[in-house]
Short mmCIF file of C-alpha atoms in Angstrom, two decimals:
data_model
loop_
_atom_site.label_atom_id
_atom_site.label_comp_id
_atom_site.label_asym_id
_atom_site.label_seq_id
_atom_site.Cartn_x
_atom_site.Cartn_y
_atom_site.Cartn_z
CA MET Q 1 8.24 111.06 -53.21
CA GLN Q 2 6.86 113.69 -55.55
CA ARG Q 3 3.67 115.45 -54.65
CA ARG Q 4 0.62 114.99 -56.84
CA THR Q 5 -0.20 117.39 -59.64
CA ALA Q 6 -3.54 119.18 -59.73
CA ARG Q 7 -4.53 116.96 -62.63
CA THR Q 8 -3.82 113.84 -60.63
CA ARG Q 9 -5.81 115.18 -57.70
CA THR Q 10 -8.79 115.86 -59.93
CA ALA Q 11 -8.62 112.32 -61.24
CA LEU Q 12 -8.42 110.95 -57.71
CA PHE Q 13 -11.45 112.93 -56.63
CA ALA Q 14 -13.45 111.69 -59.60
CA GLY Q 15 -12.43 108.16 -58.74
CA ALA Q 16 -13.36 108.73 -55.12
CA VAL Q 17 -16.90 109.62 -56.06
CA ALA Q 18 -17.12 106.38 -57.98
CA VAL Q 19 -15.63 104.02 -55.42
CA GLY Q 20 -16.22 105.95 -52.24
CA LEU Q 21 -12.75 105.60 -50.78
CA VAL Q 22 -9.49 106.84 -52.22
CA LEU Q 23 -6.52 104.58 -51.58
CA SER Q 24 -3.68 106.45 -53.24
CA ALA Q 25 -0.48 104.90 -54.47
CA CYS Q 26 2.00 107.22 -52.76
CA SER Q 27 2.18 108.81 -49.35
CA GLY Q 28 1.55 112.42 -50.42
CA GLY Q 29 -1.96 113.80 -50.19
CA ALA Q 30 -3.84 116.44 -52.13
CA GLN Q 31 -3.03 120.04 -51.26
CA GLN Q 32 -4.64 120.77 -47.92
CA GLY Q 33 -6.18 124.01 -49.17
CA ASP Q 34 -7.93 122.35 -52.13
CA PRO Q 35 -11.68 122.35 -51.36
CA ASN Q 36 -12.33 119.86 -54.18
CA ALA Q 37 -9.97 117.20 -52.88
CA PRO Q 38 -11.12 114.22 -50.81
CA ILE Q 39 -10.68 114.69 -47.07
CA GLU Q 40 -7.27 113.28 -46.18
CA VAL Q 41 -6.95 111.12 -43.05
CA TRP Q 42 -3.86 109.66 -41.42
CA THR Q 43 -3.79 107.07 -38.64
CA ARG Q 44 -0.83 105.57 -36.77
CA SER Q 45 -1.48 102.06 -38.07
CA GLN Q 46 0.05 98.85 -39.24
CA ASP Q 47 -1.21 96.80 -42.17
CA ASP Q 48 -3.92 94.90 -40.31
CA THR Q 49 -5.42 97.91 -38.57
CA LYS Q 50 -5.33 99.96 -41.80
CA LYS Q 51 -7.85 97.49 -43.22
CA VAL Q 52 -10.17 98.11 -40.28
CA TYR Q 53 -9.98 101.85 -40.82
CA GLU Q 54 -10.63 101.39 -44.54
CA LYS Q 55 -13.91 99.68 -43.66
CA ILE Q 56 -14.91 102.54 -41.37
CA PHE Q 57 -14.08 105.23 -43.92
CA LYS Q 58 -15.96 103.37 -46.64
CA ALA Q 59 -19.03 103.29 -44.39
CA PHE Q 60 -18.66 107.05 -43.89
CA THR Q 61 -18.46 107.70 -47.62
CA ASP Q 62 -21.40 105.39 -48.31
CA LYS Q 63 -23.43 107.30 -45.76
CA THR Q 64 -22.45 110.87 -46.65
CA GLY Q 65 -21.03 110.81 -50.18
CA ILE Q 66 -17.88 112.49 -48.87
CA PRO Q 67 -14.77 110.75 -50.26
CA VAL Q 68 -11.82 109.97 -48.02
CA ASN Q 69 -8.17 109.84 -49.08
CA TYR Q 70 -6.67 107.30 -46.66
CA ASN Q 71 -3.06 106.39 -47.18
CA PRO Q 72 -1.23 106.78 -43.85
CA PRO Q 73 2.56 106.72 -43.62
CA PRO Q 74 4.41 103.67 -42.23
CA PHE Q 75 3.89 103.17 -38.49
CA ASN Q 76 7.50 103.83 -37.52
CA ASP Q 77 7.74 106.96 -39.71
CA PHE Q 78 4.48 108.50 -38.57
CA ASP Q 79 5.85 111.31 -36.41
CA LYS Q 80 8.54 112.23 -38.94
CA ARG Q 81 6.02 112.38 -41.78
CA VAL Q 82 3.66 114.59 -39.78
CA GLN Q 83 6.49 117.03 -39.17
CA GLU Q 84 7.46 116.95 -42.86
CA ARG Q 85 3.90 117.75 -43.90
CA ALA Q 86 3.77 120.54 -41.32
CA GLN Q 87 6.97 122.02 -42.76
CA SER Q 88 5.33 122.14 -46.18
CA LYS Q 89 2.15 123.63 -44.65
CA ASP Q 90 0.17 120.68 -45.91
CA LEU Q 91 -1.03 118.67 -42.92
CA PRO Q 92 -3.63 115.94 -43.44
CA ASP Q 93 -7.16 117.14 -42.72
CA LEU Q 94 -7.68 114.71 -39.87
CA VAL Q 95 -5.31 112.52 -37.83
CA ILE Q 96 -6.08 109.65 -35.44
CA THR Q 97 -3.28 108.75 -33.07
CA ASP Q 98 -2.56 108.47 -29.35
CA THR Q 99 -3.15 111.12 -26.73
CA GLY Q 100 0.60 111.57 -26.31
CA SER Q 101 0.59 113.83 -29.36
CA LEU Q 102 -1.92 116.29 -27.88
CA GLY Q 103 0.61 118.52 -26.15
CA PRO Q 104 3.20 118.63 -28.97
CA TYR Q 105 0.56 119.19 -31.67
CA ARG Q 106 -1.11 121.96 -29.66
CA LYS Q 107 2.22 123.65 -28.98
CA GLN Q 108 3.08 123.61 -32.68
CA GLY Q 109 -0.28 125.06 -33.70
CA PHE Q 110 -1.36 121.94 -35.60
CA LEU Q 111 -4.84 121.68 -34.07
CA VAL Q 112 -8.30 123.21 -34.38
CA GLU Q 113 -10.17 123.69 -31.10
CA VAL Q 114 -13.20 121.43 -30.66
CA ASP Q 115 -16.49 123.08 -29.68
CA ARG Q 116 -18.14 120.34 -27.63
CA ASN Q 117 -21.50 122.08 -27.62
CA ALA Q 118 -21.56 122.10 -31.42
CA PHE Q 119 -20.35 118.50 -31.76
CA ALA Q 120 -23.21 116.15 -32.68
CA GLY Q 121 -23.58 113.31 -30.17
CA GLN Q 122 -21.09 114.77 -27.70
CA GLY Q 123 -23.39 113.85 -24.80
CA ASP Q 124 -23.25 110.18 -25.81
CA LEU Q 125 -19.50 110.05 -25.19
CA VAL Q 126 -18.02 108.90 -21.89
CA GLU Q 127 -17.08 112.02 -19.96
CA ARG Q 128 -13.84 110.46 -18.76
CA ALA Q 129 -12.87 109.78 -22.37
CA TRP Q 130 -13.41 113.44 -23.26
CA ASN Q 131 -10.58 114.22 -20.84
CA ASN Q 132 -8.20 112.57 -23.31
CA GLY Q 133 -8.81 115.53 -25.61
CA LYS Q 134 -8.63 118.26 -22.99
CA THR Q 135 -5.58 120.48 -22.62
CA ALA Q 136 -4.28 122.12 -19.46
CA ASP Q 137 -6.32 125.28 -20.02
CA GLY Q 138 -9.57 123.29 -20.02
CA LYS Q 139 -10.11 123.57 -23.78
CA TYR Q 140 -10.64 120.60 -26.09
CA PHE Q 141 -8.34 120.04 -29.03
CA ALA Q 142 -9.21 116.41 -29.78
CA VAL Q 143 -12.22 114.10 -29.77
CA PRO Q 144 -11.89 110.72 -28.03
CA PHE Q 145 -12.00 107.73 -30.38
CA SER Q 146 -10.90 104.70 -28.33
CA THR Q 147 -9.91 104.04 -24.74
CA GLN Q 148 -8.15 101.19 -23.02
CA ALA Q 149 -6.34 100.13 -19.88
CA GLN Q 150 -3.09 98.24 -19.59
CA VAL Q 151 -3.48 94.62 -18.49
CA LEU Q 152 -0.98 91.89 -17.69
CA LEU Q 153 -0.59 89.02 -20.14
CA VAL Q 154 0.93 85.91 -18.52
CA ARG Q 155 1.92 82.58 -20.06
CA LYS Q 156 -0.69 80.45 -18.33
CA ASP Q 157 0.81 77.18 -19.57
CA TRP Q 158 4.22 78.09 -18.13
CA ARG Q 159 2.72 79.22 -14.81
CA GLU Q 160 0.67 76.04 -14.40
CA LYS Q 161 3.59 73.81 -15.39
CA LEU Q 162 5.63 75.39 -12.59
CA GLY Q 163 2.72 75.16 -10.12
CA LYS Q 164 2.67 78.89 -9.41
CA PRO Q 165 -0.44 80.93 -8.47
CA VAL Q 166 -1.85 83.81 -10.50
CA PRO Q 167 0.25 86.75 -9.21
CA LYS Q 168 -1.67 89.28 -7.14
CA THR Q 169 1.20 91.25 -5.61
CA TRP Q 170 4.56 92.62 -6.75
CA GLU Q 171 6.28 89.94 -4.72
CA GLU Q 172 4.37 87.15 -6.48
CA LEU Q 173 4.98 88.82 -9.85
CA ALA Q 174 8.72 89.02 -9.25
CA ALA Q 175 8.83 85.39 -8.04
CA LEU Q 176 6.96 84.20 -11.15
CA ALA Q 177 9.28 86.22 -13.41
CA ASN Q 178 12.26 84.64 -11.70
CA ASP Q 179 10.88 81.13 -12.21
CA PHE Q 180 10.17 81.86 -15.89
CA THR Q 181 13.81 82.95 -16.21
CA THR Q 182 15.45 80.05 -14.37
CA LYS Q 183 13.20 76.97 -14.42
CA ASP Q 184 12.76 76.08 -18.10
CA PRO Q 185 9.02 76.87 -18.21
CA ASP Q 186 8.69 75.81 -21.86
CA GLY Q 187 10.19 72.42 -21.04
CA ASN Q 188 12.65 72.33 -23.94
CA GLY Q 189 15.55 71.33 -21.72
CA ASP Q 190 17.25 74.72 -21.89
CA ALA Q 191 16.76 76.77 -18.72
CA LYS Q 192 18.55 79.78 -20.21
CA ASP Q 193 16.42 80.56 -23.26
CA THR Q 194 13.39 82.15 -21.60
CA PHE Q 195 12.91 85.28 -19.50
CA GLY Q 196 10.28 86.61 -17.18
CA ILE Q 197 9.30 90.09 -18.25
CA VAL Q 198 8.89 91.86 -21.60
CA ALA Q 199 9.79 95.51 -20.93
CA PRO Q 200 9.87 97.98 -23.85
CA GLY Q 201 12.71 100.02 -22.39
CA SER Q 202 13.76 102.20 -25.31
CA THR Q 203 13.90 105.97 -24.83
CA ASP Q 204 12.23 106.42 -28.26
CA ARG Q 205 9.08 108.55 -27.69
CA GLY Q 206 9.68 108.00 -23.97
CA TYR Q 207 8.57 104.37 -24.15
CA LEU Q 208 10.31 103.31 -20.94
CA ALA Q 209 8.49 105.98 -18.93
CA TRP Q 210 5.22 104.89 -20.55
CA TRP Q 211 5.79 101.34 -19.19
CA ALA Q 212 7.43 102.22 -15.86
CA ALA Q 213 4.79 104.80 -14.89
CA ASN Q 214 2.38 101.95 -14.09
CA TYR Q 215 4.69 100.65 -11.37
CA ILE Q 216 5.54 104.13 -10.10
CA TRP Q 217 1.80 104.79 -9.57
CA GLN Q 218 1.37 101.36 -7.94
CA ALA Q 219 3.93 102.40 -5.32
CA GLY Q 220 2.06 105.65 -4.68
CA GLY Q 221 4.62 107.73 -6.57
CA ASP Q 222 4.31 109.88 -9.66
CA ILE Q 223 6.25 111.89 -12.21
CA LEU Q 224 4.19 115.03 -11.58
CA SER Q 225 1.52 115.51 -8.93
CA GLU Q 226 -1.46 117.82 -9.50
CA SER Q 227 -3.45 120.05 -7.21
CA GLY Q 228 -6.01 122.59 -8.34
CA GLY Q 229 -4.83 122.50 -11.94
CA GLU Q 230 -1.22 123.18 -11.05
CA TYR Q 231 1.60 120.69 -10.85
CA LYS Q 232 4.75 119.92 -8.91
CA VAL Q 233 7.49 117.42 -9.53
CA ALA Q 234 7.06 114.09 -7.71
CA VAL Q 235 9.65 112.01 -9.49
CA ASN Q 236 12.04 112.11 -6.51
CA SER Q 237 9.42 111.27 -3.85
CA PRO Q 238 10.11 108.31 -1.53
CA GLN Q 239 7.35 106.33 -3.24
CA THR Q 240 8.74 106.93 -6.72
CA THR Q 241 12.21 106.07 -5.50
CA GLN Q 242 10.87 102.81 -4.03
CA ALA Q 243 9.27 101.88 -7.35
CA VAL Q 244 12.37 102.69 -9.40
CA ASN Q 245 14.57 100.69 -7.04
CA TRP Q 246 12.20 97.72 -7.41
CA LEU Q 247 12.24 98.02 -11.20
CA LYS Q 248 16.02 98.36 -11.22
CA GLY Q 249 16.22 95.10 -9.31
CA LEU Q 250 14.36 93.34 -12.14
CA PHE Q 251 16.95 94.56 -14.64
CA CYS Q 252 20.10 94.37 -12.52
CA ASP Q 253 19.66 91.86 -9.68
CA THR Q 254 17.36 89.04 -10.72
CA LYS Q 255 17.81 89.92 -14.44
CA VAL Q 256 14.32 88.71 -15.31
CA THR Q 257 13.91 91.17 -18.19
CA LEU Q 258 15.09 90.39 -21.71
CA PRO Q 259 18.78 91.32 -22.18
CA ASN Q 260 18.01 93.82 -24.97
CA SER Q 261 15.08 95.45 -23.18
CA LEU Q 262 16.69 98.88 -22.96
CA THR Q 263 16.81 99.31 -26.74
CA MET Q 264 13.40 97.77 -27.37
CA VAL Q 265 10.39 99.71 -28.73
CA THR Q 266 6.94 98.22 -28.39
CA ASN Q 267 6.85 96.79 -31.89
CA ASP Q 268 10.01 94.82 -31.10
CA ALA Q 269 8.72 93.84 -27.66
CA HIS Q 270 5.61 92.16 -29.07
CA ASN Q 271 7.78 89.63 -30.91
CA TYR Q 272 9.33 88.24 -27.73
CA PHE Q 273 6.00 87.40 -26.12
CA GLU Q 274 4.73 86.05 -29.42
CA GLN Q 275 7.79 83.81 -29.90
CA GLY Q 276 7.81 82.46 -26.35
CA LYS Q 277 11.00 84.18 -25.25
CA ALA Q 278 9.37 85.84 -22.23
CA GLY Q 279 6.16 85.13 -20.36
CA ILE Q 280 4.90 88.33 -18.70
CA TYR Q 281 3.89 91.44 -20.62
CA LEU Q 282 2.08 94.55 -19.37
CA THR Q 283 0.51 95.97 -22.50
CA GLY Q 284 -2.72 97.02 -24.18
CA PRO Q 285 -5.61 94.74 -25.18
CA TYR Q 286 -5.06 95.50 -28.85
CA MET Q 287 -2.53 92.65 -28.83
CA PHE Q 288 -5.08 89.90 -28.14
CA THR Q 289 -5.69 89.15 -31.82
CA ARG Q 290 -2.01 88.75 -32.59
CA PHE Q 291 -1.18 86.73 -29.49
CA ASP Q 292 -4.23 84.49 -29.97
CA LYS Q 293 -2.37 83.14 -33.02
CA ALA Q 294 1.01 82.87 -31.27
CA PRO Q 295 1.69 81.84 -28.60
CA GLY Q 296 -2.02 80.89 -28.80
CA LYS Q 297 -5.22 81.91 -27.06
CA ASP Q 298 -5.10 78.90 -24.74
CA LYS Q 299 -1.48 79.58 -23.77
CA TYR Q 300 -1.83 82.95 -22.02
CA GLU Q 301 -4.18 84.64 -19.56
CA VAL Q 302 -5.25 88.26 -19.08
CA ILE Q 303 -5.22 89.60 -15.52
CA PRO Q 304 -5.17 92.95 -13.74
CA SER Q 305 -1.70 94.19 -12.90
CA PRO Q 306 -0.65 92.78 -9.50
CA ALA Q 307 -0.84 95.27 -6.65
CA GLY Q 308 2.16 97.25 -5.51
CA PRO Q 309 2.46 98.96 -2.12
CA SER Q 310 -0.29 101.43 -3.04
CA GLY Q 311 -2.57 99.55 -5.41
CA SER Q 312 -2.93 98.36 -8.99
CA THR Q 313 -3.11 101.63 -10.94
CA VAL Q 314 -2.28 101.38 -14.63
CA LEU Q 315 -2.23 103.68 -17.61
CA GLY Q 316 -5.64 104.28 -19.14
CA GLU Q 317 -5.53 106.37 -22.26
CA GLY Q 318 -6.29 105.73 -25.91
CA GLU Q 319 -6.54 107.25 -29.34
CA VAL Q 320 -8.12 110.57 -30.21
CA ILE Q 321 -9.22 112.38 -33.36
CA TYR Q 322 -7.29 115.53 -34.23
CA GLN Q 323 -8.85 118.03 -36.61
CA MET Q 324 -5.78 119.58 -38.17
CA ALA Q 325 -5.29 123.29 -38.74
CA GLY Q 326 -5.19 124.80 -42.22
CA SER Q 327 -7.82 122.51 -43.73
CA ALA Q 328 -10.19 123.91 -46.32
CA LYS Q 329 -12.66 121.18 -45.41
CA THR Q 330 -13.64 122.06 -41.87
CA ALA Q 331 -17.26 120.95 -42.28
CA GLU Q 332 -16.12 117.55 -43.58
CA GLN Q 333 -13.56 117.27 -40.76
CA LYS Q 334 -16.32 117.72 -38.19
CA LYS Q 335 -18.75 115.44 -39.98
CA LEU Q 336 -16.18 112.63 -40.17
CA ALA Q 337 -15.20 113.06 -36.51
CA GLU Q 338 -18.86 112.87 -35.51
CA PHE Q 339 -19.30 109.69 -37.54
CA LEU Q 340 -16.18 108.09 -36.05
CA VAL Q 341 -17.64 108.23 -32.52
CA SER Q 342 -21.10 107.01 -33.57
CA PRO Q 343 -22.18 103.52 -32.45
CA GLU Q 344 -21.99 102.36 -36.08
CA ALA Q 345 -18.34 103.37 -36.57
CA GLN Q 346 -17.27 102.38 -33.07
CA GLN Q 347 -18.61 98.85 -33.55
CA LEU Q 348 -16.96 98.57 -36.96
CA GLY Q 349 -13.70 99.44 -35.22
CA MET Q 350 -14.27 96.82 -32.54
CA LYS Q 351 -15.16 93.97 -34.92
CA PRO Q 352 -12.31 93.49 -37.37
CA ASP Q 353 -12.06 90.57 -39.76
CA ALA Q 354 -10.08 87.49 -38.76
CA GLY Q 355 -6.42 88.24 -38.15
CA GLN Q 356 -6.96 91.98 -37.75
CA ARG Q 357 -6.77 93.92 -34.49
CA PRO Q 358 -9.54 96.27 -33.36
CA VAL Q 359 -8.86 99.98 -33.72
CA VAL Q 360 -11.52 100.78 -31.12
CA ARG Q 361 -10.71 98.89 -27.92
CA LEU Q 362 -13.17 100.19 -25.33
CA SER Q 363 -15.82 102.30 -27.01
CA VAL Q 364 -16.03 105.98 -26.11
CA ASN Q 365 -19.77 105.88 -26.88
CA LYS Q 366 -22.02 105.04 -23.93
CA ASN Q 367 -24.51 103.32 -26.25
CA VAL Q 368 -22.06 100.58 -27.26
CA ASP Q 369 -22.11 97.51 -24.99
CA VAL Q 370 -18.57 96.13 -24.72
CA LYS Q 371 -19.76 92.75 -23.42
CA ALA Q 372 -22.24 92.31 -26.26
CA VAL Q 373 -19.79 93.34 -28.97
CA TYR Q 374 -16.79 91.27 -27.89
CA ASN Q 375 -18.46 88.38 -26.01
CA ASP Q 376 -15.02 87.72 -24.53
CA PRO Q 377 -14.38 87.77 -20.76
CA ARG Q 378 -10.88 89.13 -21.35
CA TRP Q 379 -12.43 92.38 -22.56
CA ASP Q 380 -14.62 92.41 -19.44
CA THR Q 381 -11.37 92.39 -17.46
CA VAL Q 382 -10.05 95.32 -19.50
CA ALA Q 383 -13.27 97.29 -18.96
CA LYS Q 384 -13.19 96.60 -15.21
CA VAL Q 385 -9.54 97.66 -14.92
CA TYR Q 386 -10.29 100.83 -16.90
CA ALA Q 387 -13.24 101.66 -14.65
CA GLU Q 388 -11.50 100.94 -11.35
CA ASN Q 389 -7.75 101.37 -11.69
CA ALA Q 390 -6.80 103.31 -14.80
CA ARG Q 391 -5.54 106.87 -15.02
CA PRO Q 392 -4.00 109.06 -17.73
CA PHE Q 393 -0.79 111.04 -17.75
CA PRO Q 394 -1.15 114.63 -16.48
CA ASN Q 395 -2.58 117.09 -18.98
CA VAL Q 396 0.12 119.71 -18.54
CA PRO Q 397 0.50 121.85 -21.66
CA ASN Q 398 3.00 119.39 -23.11
CA PHE Q 399 3.77 116.16 -21.22
CA GLN Q 400 6.16 114.77 -23.84
CA PRO Q 401 9.33 116.50 -22.45
CA PHE Q 402 8.57 115.05 -18.99
CA ARG Q 403 8.02 111.56 -20.41
CA GLN Q 404 11.15 111.77 -22.54
CA GLN Q 405 13.46 112.98 -19.78
CA THR Q 406 12.06 110.41 -17.33
CA ALA Q 407 12.62 107.63 -19.86
CA GLU Q 408 16.22 108.71 -20.43
CA THR Q 409 17.00 108.78 -16.70
CA LEU Q 410 15.37 105.39 -16.07
CA ASN Q 411 17.12 103.86 -19.06
CA SER Q 412 20.48 105.06 -17.74
CA LEU Q 413 19.73 103.80 -14.21
CA PHE Q 414 18.75 100.34 -15.44
CA ALA Q 415 21.76 100.16 -17.79
CA LYS Q 416 24.28 101.23 -15.12
CA CYS Q 417 23.54 98.89 -12.25
CA GLY Q 418 25.91 100.65 -9.86
CA SER Q 419 24.13 103.97 -10.25
CA ASP Q 420 22.49 105.86 -7.37
CA VAL Q 421 18.71 105.92 -7.88
CA SER Q 422 18.02 108.66 -5.34
CA ALA Q 423 20.73 110.97 -6.70
CA GLU Q 424 19.68 110.52 -10.33
CA LEU Q 425 15.99 111.06 -9.56
CA THR Q 426 16.88 114.23 -7.65
CA LYS Q 427 18.80 115.47 -10.67
CA LEU Q 428 15.85 114.57 -12.92
CA ALA Q 429 13.47 116.40 -10.56
CA GLY Q 430 15.47 119.59 -11.01
CA ASN Q 431 15.24 119.34 -14.79
CA LEU Q 432 11.51 118.58 -14.71
CA ASP Q 433 10.95 121.53 -12.40
CA LYS Q 434 12.59 123.83 -14.96
CA GLU Q 435 10.34 122.35 -17.65
CA LEU Q 436 7.25 122.88 -15.48
CA LYS Q 437 8.15 126.52 -14.98
CA SER Q 438 8.84 127.00 -18.69
CA GLN Q 439 5.34 125.68 -19.38
CA LYS Q 440 3.93 127.94 -16.64
CA ALA Q 441 2.27 124.94 -14.95
CA ALA Q 442 4.19 124.88 -11.64
CA GLN Q 443 2.54 125.37 -8.25
#
């Protein structure tokens, strides 16, 4: 798509003043160095969540008079488009996406360091959430925007039809998954058309490691272990090996996962729970709105992840605000970031219109009461899990290579059922150790 001319940008800016929010017709933004252009913001969003962000940015413009150019790229092309804009030295002014991008963006010089002491309202933000923007050297290169913990969604109607208890342990979880796979839980007379577990097992962006890490931690294992700010590889520990063997059994022995799990990204995975093809899904609370429509709010329940040998630890991360390097609008970047974490913006992000998903799940602002905003006990469960059992990935300089290599090894192990888990994890450990040393983060 062609980039805009200066004349077009001027027209857009004039329009922005009039309407407050610029919603441009193509994916290119104004030149990043143009001080007269609206501030350009990208988010990793789908159509429904874009509308929630539009409401937030309109409130910002109404309050400050600063226009926003918000036209993010398609969800599945987000990373590619960011790299394309970086190549042309024309990054958006501000980006909101997950914490997984912190290391890669920092390494590539995309980010402006955040001065917490100069950030208005920084003391109102949850300290734990600030860690989502902290890099391995203790500096901050992102501002927290939303946090969440993974929770288990279970087809309640299927479970009750089969007379099974709410699972509280791995053993009960595996037994329920097996019954969902073999006992016709939807009662349609076909015992072969449902499965137990939705597992996004693609290697794309390291998705499989993102999902499997929950179970590795629940066994007391890890990918990397940390001590005093330095790390060592833990992916071949006995506890990690135990967890991977247990997961492999779900794919290879009882076959309770969907047959195409190992090529499935999260966007594909959502469909199978929605369509009643599988009944157990460990995922984020942002899916409640969609799943309340199908399979239906009364059809599924939200519970903490059942305990493994060492507890119920799950991933607790979220989205952060990146102020991108090269912007000519640094004051506007900071002002927008400060607005986005205010109680006003956070609550707008938590209260979408019907059919839309929230873009703020658990607020990062201490002055926002989750119970009062949502008035939904399922969100109380999410908040409790986040407070008691959630943890992030390690903040090594760049965790993405570790996540990616772990996902590729796990994907291969679960695809080749005769493979040797211990041998493959030992091989992976050697590769991760080299990566640790290259990042100068090894003990």
